[in-house]
Short mmCIF file of C-alpha atoms and ligand atoms in Angstrom, two decimals:
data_model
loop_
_atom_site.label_atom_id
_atom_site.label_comp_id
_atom_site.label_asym_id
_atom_site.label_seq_id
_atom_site.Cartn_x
_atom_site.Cartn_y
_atom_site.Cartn_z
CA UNK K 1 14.58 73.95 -19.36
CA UNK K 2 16.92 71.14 -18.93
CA UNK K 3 17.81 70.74 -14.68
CA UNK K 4 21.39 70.25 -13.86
CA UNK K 5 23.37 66.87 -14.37
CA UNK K 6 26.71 65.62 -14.83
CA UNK K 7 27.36 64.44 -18.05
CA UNK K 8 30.22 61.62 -18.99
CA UNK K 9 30.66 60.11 -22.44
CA UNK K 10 33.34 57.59 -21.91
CA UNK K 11 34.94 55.44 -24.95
CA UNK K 12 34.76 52.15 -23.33
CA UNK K 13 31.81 49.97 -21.91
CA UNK K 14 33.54 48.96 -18.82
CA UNK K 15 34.00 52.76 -17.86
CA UNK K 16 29.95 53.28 -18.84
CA UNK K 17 29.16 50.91 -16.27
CA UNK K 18 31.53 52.53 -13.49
CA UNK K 19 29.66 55.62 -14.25
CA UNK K 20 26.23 53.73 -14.26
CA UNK K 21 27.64 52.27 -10.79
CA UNK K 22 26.67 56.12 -9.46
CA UNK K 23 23.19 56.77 -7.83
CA UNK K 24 20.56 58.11 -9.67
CA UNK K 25 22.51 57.60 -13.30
CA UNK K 26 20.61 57.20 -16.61
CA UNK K 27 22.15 55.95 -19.86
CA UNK K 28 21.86 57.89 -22.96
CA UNK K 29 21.76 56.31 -26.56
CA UNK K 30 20.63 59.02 -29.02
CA UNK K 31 18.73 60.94 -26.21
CA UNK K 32 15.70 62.01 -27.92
CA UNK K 33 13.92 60.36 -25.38
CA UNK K 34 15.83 60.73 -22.34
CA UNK K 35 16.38 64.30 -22.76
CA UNK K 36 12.43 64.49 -22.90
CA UNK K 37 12.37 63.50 -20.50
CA UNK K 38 14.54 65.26 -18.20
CA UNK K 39 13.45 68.24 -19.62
CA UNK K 40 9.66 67.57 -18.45
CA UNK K 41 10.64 66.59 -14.67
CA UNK K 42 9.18 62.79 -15.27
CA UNK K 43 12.02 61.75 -14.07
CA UNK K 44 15.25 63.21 -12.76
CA UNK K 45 19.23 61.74 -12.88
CA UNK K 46 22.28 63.33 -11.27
CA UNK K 47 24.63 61.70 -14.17
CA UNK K 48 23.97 61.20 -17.44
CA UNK K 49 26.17 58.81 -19.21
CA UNK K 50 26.36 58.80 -23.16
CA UNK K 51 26.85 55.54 -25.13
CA UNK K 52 28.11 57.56 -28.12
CA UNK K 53 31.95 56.94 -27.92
CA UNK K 54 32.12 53.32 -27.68
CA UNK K 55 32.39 52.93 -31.24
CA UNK K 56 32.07 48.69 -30.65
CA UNK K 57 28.20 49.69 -30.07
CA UNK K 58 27.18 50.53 -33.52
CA UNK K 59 26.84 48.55 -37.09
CA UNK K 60 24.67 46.01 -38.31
CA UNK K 61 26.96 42.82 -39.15
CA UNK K 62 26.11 39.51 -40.79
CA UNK K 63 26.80 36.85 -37.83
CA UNK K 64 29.01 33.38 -38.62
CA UNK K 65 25.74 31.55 -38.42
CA UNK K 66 23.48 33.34 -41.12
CA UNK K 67 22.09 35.61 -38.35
CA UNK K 68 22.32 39.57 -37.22
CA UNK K 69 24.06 41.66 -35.04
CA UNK K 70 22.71 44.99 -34.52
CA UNK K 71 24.45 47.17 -32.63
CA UNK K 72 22.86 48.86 -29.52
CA UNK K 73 24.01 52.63 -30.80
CA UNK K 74 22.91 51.93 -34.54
CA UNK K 75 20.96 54.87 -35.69
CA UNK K 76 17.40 53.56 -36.33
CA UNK K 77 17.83 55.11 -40.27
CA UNK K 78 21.09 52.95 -40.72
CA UNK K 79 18.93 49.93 -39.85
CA UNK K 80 15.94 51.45 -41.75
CA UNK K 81 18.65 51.45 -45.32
CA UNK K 82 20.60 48.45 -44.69
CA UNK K 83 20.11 46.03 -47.53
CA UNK K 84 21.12 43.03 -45.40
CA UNK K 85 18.13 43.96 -42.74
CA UNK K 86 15.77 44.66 -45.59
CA UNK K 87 16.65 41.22 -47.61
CA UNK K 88 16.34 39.30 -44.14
CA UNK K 89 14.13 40.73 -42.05
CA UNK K 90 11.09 42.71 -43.67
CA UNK K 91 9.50 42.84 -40.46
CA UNK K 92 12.27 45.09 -39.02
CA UNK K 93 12.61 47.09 -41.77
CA UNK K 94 9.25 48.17 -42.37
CA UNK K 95 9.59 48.83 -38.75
CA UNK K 96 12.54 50.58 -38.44
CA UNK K 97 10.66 53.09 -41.95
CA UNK K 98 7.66 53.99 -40.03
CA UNK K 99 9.59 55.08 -36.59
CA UNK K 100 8.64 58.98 -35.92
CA UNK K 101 10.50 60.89 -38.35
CA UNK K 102 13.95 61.48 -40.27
CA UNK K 103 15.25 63.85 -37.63
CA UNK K 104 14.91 61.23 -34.88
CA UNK K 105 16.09 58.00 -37.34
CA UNK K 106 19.01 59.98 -37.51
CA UNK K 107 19.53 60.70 -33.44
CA UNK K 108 17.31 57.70 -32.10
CA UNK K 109 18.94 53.95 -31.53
CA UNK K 110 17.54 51.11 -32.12
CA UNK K 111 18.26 49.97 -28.18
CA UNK K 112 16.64 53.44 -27.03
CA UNK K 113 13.77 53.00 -28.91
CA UNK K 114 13.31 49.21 -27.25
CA UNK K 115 14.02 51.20 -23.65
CA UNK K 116 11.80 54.53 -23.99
CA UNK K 117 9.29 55.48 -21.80
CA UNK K 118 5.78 55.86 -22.54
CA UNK K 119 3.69 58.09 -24.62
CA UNK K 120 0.83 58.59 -21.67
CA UNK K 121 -0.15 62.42 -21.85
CA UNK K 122 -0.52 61.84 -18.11
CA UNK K 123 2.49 60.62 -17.33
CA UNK K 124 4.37 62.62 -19.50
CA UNK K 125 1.86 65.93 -18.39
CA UNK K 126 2.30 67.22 -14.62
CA UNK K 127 0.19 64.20 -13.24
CA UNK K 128 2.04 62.37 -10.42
CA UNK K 129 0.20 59.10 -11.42
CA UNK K 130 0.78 55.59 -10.40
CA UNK K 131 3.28 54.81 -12.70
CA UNK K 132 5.21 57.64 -11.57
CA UNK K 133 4.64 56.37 -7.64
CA UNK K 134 1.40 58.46 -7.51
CA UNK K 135 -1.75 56.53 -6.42
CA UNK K 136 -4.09 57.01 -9.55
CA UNK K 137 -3.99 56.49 -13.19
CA UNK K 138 -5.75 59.11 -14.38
CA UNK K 139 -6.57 57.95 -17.93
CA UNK K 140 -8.97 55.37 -16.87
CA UNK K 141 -11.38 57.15 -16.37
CA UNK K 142 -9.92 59.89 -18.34
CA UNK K 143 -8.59 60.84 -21.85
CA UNK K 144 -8.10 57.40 -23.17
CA UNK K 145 -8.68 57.23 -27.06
CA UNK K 146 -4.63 56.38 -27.28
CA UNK K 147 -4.36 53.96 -24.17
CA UNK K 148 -4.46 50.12 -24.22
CA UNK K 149 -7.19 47.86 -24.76
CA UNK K 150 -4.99 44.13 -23.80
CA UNK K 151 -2.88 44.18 -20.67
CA UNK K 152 -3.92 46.96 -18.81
CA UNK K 153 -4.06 46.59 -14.73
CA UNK K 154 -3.59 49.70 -13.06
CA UNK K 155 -1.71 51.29 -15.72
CA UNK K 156 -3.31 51.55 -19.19
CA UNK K 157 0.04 52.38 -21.52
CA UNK K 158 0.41 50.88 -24.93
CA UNK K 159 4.06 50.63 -25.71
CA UNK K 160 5.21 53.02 -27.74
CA UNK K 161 8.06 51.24 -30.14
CA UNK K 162 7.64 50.18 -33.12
CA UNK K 163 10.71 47.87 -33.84
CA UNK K 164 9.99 45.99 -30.34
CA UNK K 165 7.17 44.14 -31.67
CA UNK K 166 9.22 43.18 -35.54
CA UNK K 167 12.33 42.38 -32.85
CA UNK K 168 10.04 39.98 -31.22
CA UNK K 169 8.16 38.59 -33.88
CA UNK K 170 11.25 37.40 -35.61
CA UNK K 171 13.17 36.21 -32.29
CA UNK K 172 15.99 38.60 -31.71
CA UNK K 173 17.51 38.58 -28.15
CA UNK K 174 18.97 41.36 -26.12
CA UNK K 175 22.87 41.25 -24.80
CA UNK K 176 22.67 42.84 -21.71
CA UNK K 177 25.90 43.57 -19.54
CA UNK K 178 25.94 44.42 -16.08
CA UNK K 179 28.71 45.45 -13.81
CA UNK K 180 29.11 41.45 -12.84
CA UNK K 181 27.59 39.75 -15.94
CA UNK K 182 26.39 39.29 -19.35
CA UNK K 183 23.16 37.90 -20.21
CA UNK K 184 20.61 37.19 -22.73
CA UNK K 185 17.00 38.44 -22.92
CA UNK K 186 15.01 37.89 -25.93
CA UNK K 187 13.09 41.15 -26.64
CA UNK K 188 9.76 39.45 -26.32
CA UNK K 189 10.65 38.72 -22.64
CA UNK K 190 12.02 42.58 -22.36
CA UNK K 191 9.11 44.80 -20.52
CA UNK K 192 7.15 44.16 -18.20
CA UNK K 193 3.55 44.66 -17.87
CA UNK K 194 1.75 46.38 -15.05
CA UNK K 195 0.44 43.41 -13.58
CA UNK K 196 4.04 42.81 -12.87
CA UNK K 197 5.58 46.19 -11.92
CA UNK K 198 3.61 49.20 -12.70
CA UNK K 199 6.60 51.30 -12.03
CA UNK K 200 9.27 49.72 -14.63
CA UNK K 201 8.87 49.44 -18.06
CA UNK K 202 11.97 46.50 -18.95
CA UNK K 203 13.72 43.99 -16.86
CA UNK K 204 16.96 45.85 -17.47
CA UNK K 205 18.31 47.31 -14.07
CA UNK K 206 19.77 51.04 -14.15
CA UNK K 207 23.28 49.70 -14.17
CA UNK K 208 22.92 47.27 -17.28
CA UNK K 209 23.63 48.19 -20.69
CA UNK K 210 21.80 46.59 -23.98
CA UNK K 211 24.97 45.75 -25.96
CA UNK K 212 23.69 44.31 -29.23
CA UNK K 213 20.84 42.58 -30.72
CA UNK K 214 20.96 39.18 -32.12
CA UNK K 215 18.53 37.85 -35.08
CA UNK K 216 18.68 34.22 -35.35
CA UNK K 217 19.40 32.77 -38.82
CA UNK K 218 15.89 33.36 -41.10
CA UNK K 219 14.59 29.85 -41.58
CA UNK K 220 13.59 28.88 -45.06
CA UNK K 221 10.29 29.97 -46.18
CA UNK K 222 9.90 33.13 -43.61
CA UNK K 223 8.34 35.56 -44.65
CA UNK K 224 7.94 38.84 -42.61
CA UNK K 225 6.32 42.67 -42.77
CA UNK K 226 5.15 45.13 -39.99
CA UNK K 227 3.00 47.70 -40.51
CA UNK K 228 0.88 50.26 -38.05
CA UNK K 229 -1.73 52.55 -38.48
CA UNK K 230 -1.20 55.85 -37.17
CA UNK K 231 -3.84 59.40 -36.46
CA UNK K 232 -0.88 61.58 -38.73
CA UNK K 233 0.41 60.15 -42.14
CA UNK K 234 3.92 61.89 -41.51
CA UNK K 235 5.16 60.55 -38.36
CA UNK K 236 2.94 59.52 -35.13
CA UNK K 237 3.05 56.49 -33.07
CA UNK K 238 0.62 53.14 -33.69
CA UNK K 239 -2.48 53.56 -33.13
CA UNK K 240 -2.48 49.91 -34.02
CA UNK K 241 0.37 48.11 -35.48
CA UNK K 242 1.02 44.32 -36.21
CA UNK K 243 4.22 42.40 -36.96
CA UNK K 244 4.13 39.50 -38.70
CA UNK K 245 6.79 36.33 -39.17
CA UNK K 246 5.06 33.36 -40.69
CA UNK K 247 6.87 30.40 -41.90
CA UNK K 248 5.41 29.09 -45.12
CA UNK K 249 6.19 25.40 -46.82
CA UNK K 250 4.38 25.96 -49.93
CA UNK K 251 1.18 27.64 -49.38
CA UNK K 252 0.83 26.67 -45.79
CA UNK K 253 2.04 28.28 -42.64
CA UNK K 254 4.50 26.00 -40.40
CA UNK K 255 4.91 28.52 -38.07
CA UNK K 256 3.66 31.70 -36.82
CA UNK K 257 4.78 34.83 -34.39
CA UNK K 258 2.53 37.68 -33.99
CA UNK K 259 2.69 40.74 -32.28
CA UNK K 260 1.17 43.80 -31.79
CA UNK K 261 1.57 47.35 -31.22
CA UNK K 262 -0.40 49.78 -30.11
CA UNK K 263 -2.20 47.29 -28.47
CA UNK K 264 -0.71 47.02 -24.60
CA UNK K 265 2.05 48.09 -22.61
CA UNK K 266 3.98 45.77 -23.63
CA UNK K 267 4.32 43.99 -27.16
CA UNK K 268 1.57 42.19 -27.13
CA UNK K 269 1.60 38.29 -28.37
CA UNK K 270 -1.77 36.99 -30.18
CA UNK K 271 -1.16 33.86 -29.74
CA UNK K 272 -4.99 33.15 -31.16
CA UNK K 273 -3.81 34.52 -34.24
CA UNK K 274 -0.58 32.24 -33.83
CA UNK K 275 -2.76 29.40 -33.38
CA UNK K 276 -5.04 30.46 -36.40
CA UNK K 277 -2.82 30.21 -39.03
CA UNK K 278 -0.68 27.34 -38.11
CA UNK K 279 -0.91 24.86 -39.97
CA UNK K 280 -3.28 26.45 -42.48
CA UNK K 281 -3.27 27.84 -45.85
CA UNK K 282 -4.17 31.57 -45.67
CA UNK K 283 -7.54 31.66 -47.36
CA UNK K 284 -10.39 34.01 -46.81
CA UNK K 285 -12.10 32.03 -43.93
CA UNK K 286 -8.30 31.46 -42.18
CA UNK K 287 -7.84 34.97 -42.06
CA UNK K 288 -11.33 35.97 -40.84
CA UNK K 289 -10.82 33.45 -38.20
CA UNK K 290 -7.30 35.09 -37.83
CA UNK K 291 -8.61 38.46 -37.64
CA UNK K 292 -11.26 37.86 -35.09
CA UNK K 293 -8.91 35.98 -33.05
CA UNK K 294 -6.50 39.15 -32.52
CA UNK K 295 -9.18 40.97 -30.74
CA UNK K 296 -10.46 38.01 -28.37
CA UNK K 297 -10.43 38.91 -24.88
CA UNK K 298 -9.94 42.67 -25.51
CA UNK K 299 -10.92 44.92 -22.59
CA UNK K 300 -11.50 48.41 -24.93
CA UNK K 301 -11.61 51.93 -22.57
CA UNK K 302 -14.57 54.03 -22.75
CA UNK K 303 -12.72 55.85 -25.20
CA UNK K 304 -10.84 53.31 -27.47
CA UNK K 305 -12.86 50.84 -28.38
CA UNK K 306 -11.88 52.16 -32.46
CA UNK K 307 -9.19 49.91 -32.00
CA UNK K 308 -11.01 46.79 -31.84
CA UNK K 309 -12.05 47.32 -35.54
CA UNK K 310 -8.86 48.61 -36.37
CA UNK K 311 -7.34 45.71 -35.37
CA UNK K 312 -9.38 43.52 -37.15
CA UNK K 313 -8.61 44.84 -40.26
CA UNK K 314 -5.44 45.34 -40.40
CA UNK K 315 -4.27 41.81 -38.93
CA UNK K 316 -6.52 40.96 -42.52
CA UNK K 317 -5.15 43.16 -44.35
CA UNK K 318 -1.70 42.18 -43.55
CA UNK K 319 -2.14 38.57 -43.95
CA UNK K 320 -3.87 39.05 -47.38
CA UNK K 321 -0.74 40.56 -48.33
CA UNK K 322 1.39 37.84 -46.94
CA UNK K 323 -0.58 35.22 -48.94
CA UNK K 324 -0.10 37.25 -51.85
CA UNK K 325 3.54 38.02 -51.58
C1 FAD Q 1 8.20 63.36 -31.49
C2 FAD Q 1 8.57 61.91 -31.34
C3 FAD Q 1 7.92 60.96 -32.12
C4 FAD Q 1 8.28 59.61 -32.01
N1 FAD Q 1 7.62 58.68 -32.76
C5 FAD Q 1 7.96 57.35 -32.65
C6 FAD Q 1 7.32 56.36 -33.42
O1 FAD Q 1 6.46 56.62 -34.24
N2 FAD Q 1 7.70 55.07 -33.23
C7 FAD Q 1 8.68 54.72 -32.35
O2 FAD Q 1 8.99 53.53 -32.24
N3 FAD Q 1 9.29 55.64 -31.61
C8 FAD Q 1 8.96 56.94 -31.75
N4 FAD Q 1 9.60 57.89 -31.01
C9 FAD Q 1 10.57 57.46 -30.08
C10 FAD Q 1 11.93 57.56 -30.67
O3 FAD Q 1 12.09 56.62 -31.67
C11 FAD Q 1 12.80 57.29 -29.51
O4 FAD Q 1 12.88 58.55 -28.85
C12 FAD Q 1 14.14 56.80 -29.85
O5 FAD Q 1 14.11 55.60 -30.56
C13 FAD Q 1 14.91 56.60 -28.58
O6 FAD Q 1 16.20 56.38 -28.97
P1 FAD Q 1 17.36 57.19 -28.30
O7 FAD Q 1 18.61 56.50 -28.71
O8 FAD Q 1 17.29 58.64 -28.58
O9 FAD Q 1 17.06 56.89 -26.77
P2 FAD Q 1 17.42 57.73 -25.46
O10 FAD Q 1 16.53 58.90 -25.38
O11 FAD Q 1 18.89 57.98 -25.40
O12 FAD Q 1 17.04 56.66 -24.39
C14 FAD Q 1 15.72 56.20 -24.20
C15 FAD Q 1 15.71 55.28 -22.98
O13 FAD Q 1 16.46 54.11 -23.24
C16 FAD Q 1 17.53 53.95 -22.32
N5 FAD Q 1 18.65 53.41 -23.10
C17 FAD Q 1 19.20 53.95 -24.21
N6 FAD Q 1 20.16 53.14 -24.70
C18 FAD Q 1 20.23 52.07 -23.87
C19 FAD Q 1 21.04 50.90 -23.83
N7 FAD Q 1 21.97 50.64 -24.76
N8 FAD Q 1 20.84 50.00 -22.84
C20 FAD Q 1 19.90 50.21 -21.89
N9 FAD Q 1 19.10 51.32 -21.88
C21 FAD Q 1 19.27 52.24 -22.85
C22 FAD Q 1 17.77 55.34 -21.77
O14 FAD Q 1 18.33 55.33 -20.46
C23 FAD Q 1 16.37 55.92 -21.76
O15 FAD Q 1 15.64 55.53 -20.63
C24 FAD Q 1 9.28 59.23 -31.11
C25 FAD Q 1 9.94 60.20 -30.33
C26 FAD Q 1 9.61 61.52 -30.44
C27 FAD Q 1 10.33 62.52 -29.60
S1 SF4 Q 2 -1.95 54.94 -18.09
FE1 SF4 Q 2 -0.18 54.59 -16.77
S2 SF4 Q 2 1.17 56.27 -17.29
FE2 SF4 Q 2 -0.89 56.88 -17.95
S3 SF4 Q 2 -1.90 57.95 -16.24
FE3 SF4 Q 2 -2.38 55.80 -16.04
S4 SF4 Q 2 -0.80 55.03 -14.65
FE4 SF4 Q 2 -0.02 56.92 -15.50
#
């Protein structure tokens, strides 16, 4: 059962962030999430303030400068059909396709599903563990098949969205407003990883707002797909996902970002597999160098080291199809 809360859905942002102002409030985008949440004591709030009235939130719009805005409220299904995302930016799209199912497209935002909290059966379970301000993590040495195998230091998470990784791949940046100011974070600079702050999982504080998204222009010759491999065909989160945004002149790659899911708790940046392809045509020995590179320096649980494979193949996988495409 849900506990008690106030519950405010004004029609403007600046009277969201009065309301945000109060102790112990937590924003709410589609909810799906949040309400989880709530519901299963991992955290608590005394006011709930919806984002669903402030109609300037939502749409995805072409910007002046060939770019994308993407409003924080956009349903994650109206970025999943729109043409203009799916002609400019594979990597979101596929993204935005494979996130959990219909039901939740419809409900879930795109800037909730950047901001939700993780997927740990622990942490979501009745386990007061560190990243709830207990003292252990207990799937260390626990049930850990689903857990991390980069980034992991005293929390073991992987991050559980699936557009964060295509957002950071191809460059978008958060607008965030706060009760004083408006700033810019790009979403590959958005959460933080344990070895930071085991007890947050962005930079956002509780009284700033994700407003919109930006894409940058797509430079010529980008090409871009995400794709994740998951334990359920229908929906389930990445068991290992990778998004891709090469730059190609001709056959050969100018530039490279690569990130994966499933991976870490955060997006996780190979930068070997960056550094791989740069410069390089993708050919068979490129992408086995590629492929081995996205698993260098992996730490694998006792119960997850599946994903070192997994990973290997599908970062080949995915650039065989790029080469092809
Ligand atoms: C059964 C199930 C399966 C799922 N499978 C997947 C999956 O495969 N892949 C995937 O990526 N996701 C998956 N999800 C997550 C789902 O996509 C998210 O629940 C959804 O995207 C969150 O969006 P929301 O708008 O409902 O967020 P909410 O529940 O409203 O909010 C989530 C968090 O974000 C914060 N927040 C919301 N909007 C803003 C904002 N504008 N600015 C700052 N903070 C904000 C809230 O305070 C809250 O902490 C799954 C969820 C469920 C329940
Ligand atoms: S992995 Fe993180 S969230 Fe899960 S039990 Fe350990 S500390 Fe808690």
């Amino acid at each position: 059962m849900l506990p008690k809360f106030s519950y405010a859905r004004p029609d403007t942002l600046r009277a969201a962030l009065a309301l945000l102002d109060e102790r112990n409030a937590r924003i709410h985008g589609g909810g799906t999430d949040l309400l989880g949440c709530l519901r299963d004591r991992v955290f608590a709030a005394d006011t709930v303030v919806s984002l669903g009235a402030i109609a300037e939130l939502r749409g995805v719009a072409a910007t002046a400068d060939g770019g994308l805005r993407l409003g924080a409220m956009t349903p994650i299904v109206e970025i999943a059909d729109s043409g203009l995302v799916a002609e400019r930016y594979g990597a979101l799209a596929d993204a935005a396709r494979v996130v959990a199912s219909p039901q939740l497209r419809n409900q879930g935002t795109i800037a909730g599903n950047l901001c939700q909290k993780p997927r740990c059966w622990y942490y979501r379970g009745d386990f007061h563990c560190l990243r709830k301000g207990g003292e252990l993590c207990y799937a260390y040495d626990g049930e850990n098949r689903f857990h991390c195998i980069f980034g992991g230091d005293m929390c073991y998470i992987v991050h559980p969205s699936d557009t964060a990784p295509a957002l950071a791949a191809l460059g978008a940046v958060c607008r965030v407003t706060g009760p004083s100011a408006t700033r810019s974070v790009p979403v590959a600079a958005l959460h933080v990883p344990p070895s930071v702050d085991p007890h947050r999982e962005t930079v956002l504080e509780t009284d700033e707002v994700i407003t919109d998204i930006i894409l940058p222009a797509p430079p010529a010759g980008l090409r871009s797909s995400y794709r994740k491999v998951r334990a359920r065909a229908s929906w389930d989160f990445a068991l290992a996902g990778v998004a891709l945004a090469l730059v190609f002149d001709g056959d050969v790659v100018t530039s490279a970002r690569v990130f994966l899911s499933g991976a870490a708790p955060i997006p996780w940046r190979a930068a070997g597999v960056e550094a791989a392809v740069t410069g390089r045509k993708l050919d068979p020995e490129i992408i086995a160098a590629a492929a081995g590179a996205s698993v260098a320096g992996a730490e694998p649980l006792a119960g997850n080291n599946y994903k070192i494979e997994l990973f290997k193949g599908l970062v080949a996988e995915q650039l065989e199809a790029m080469a092809q495409s």
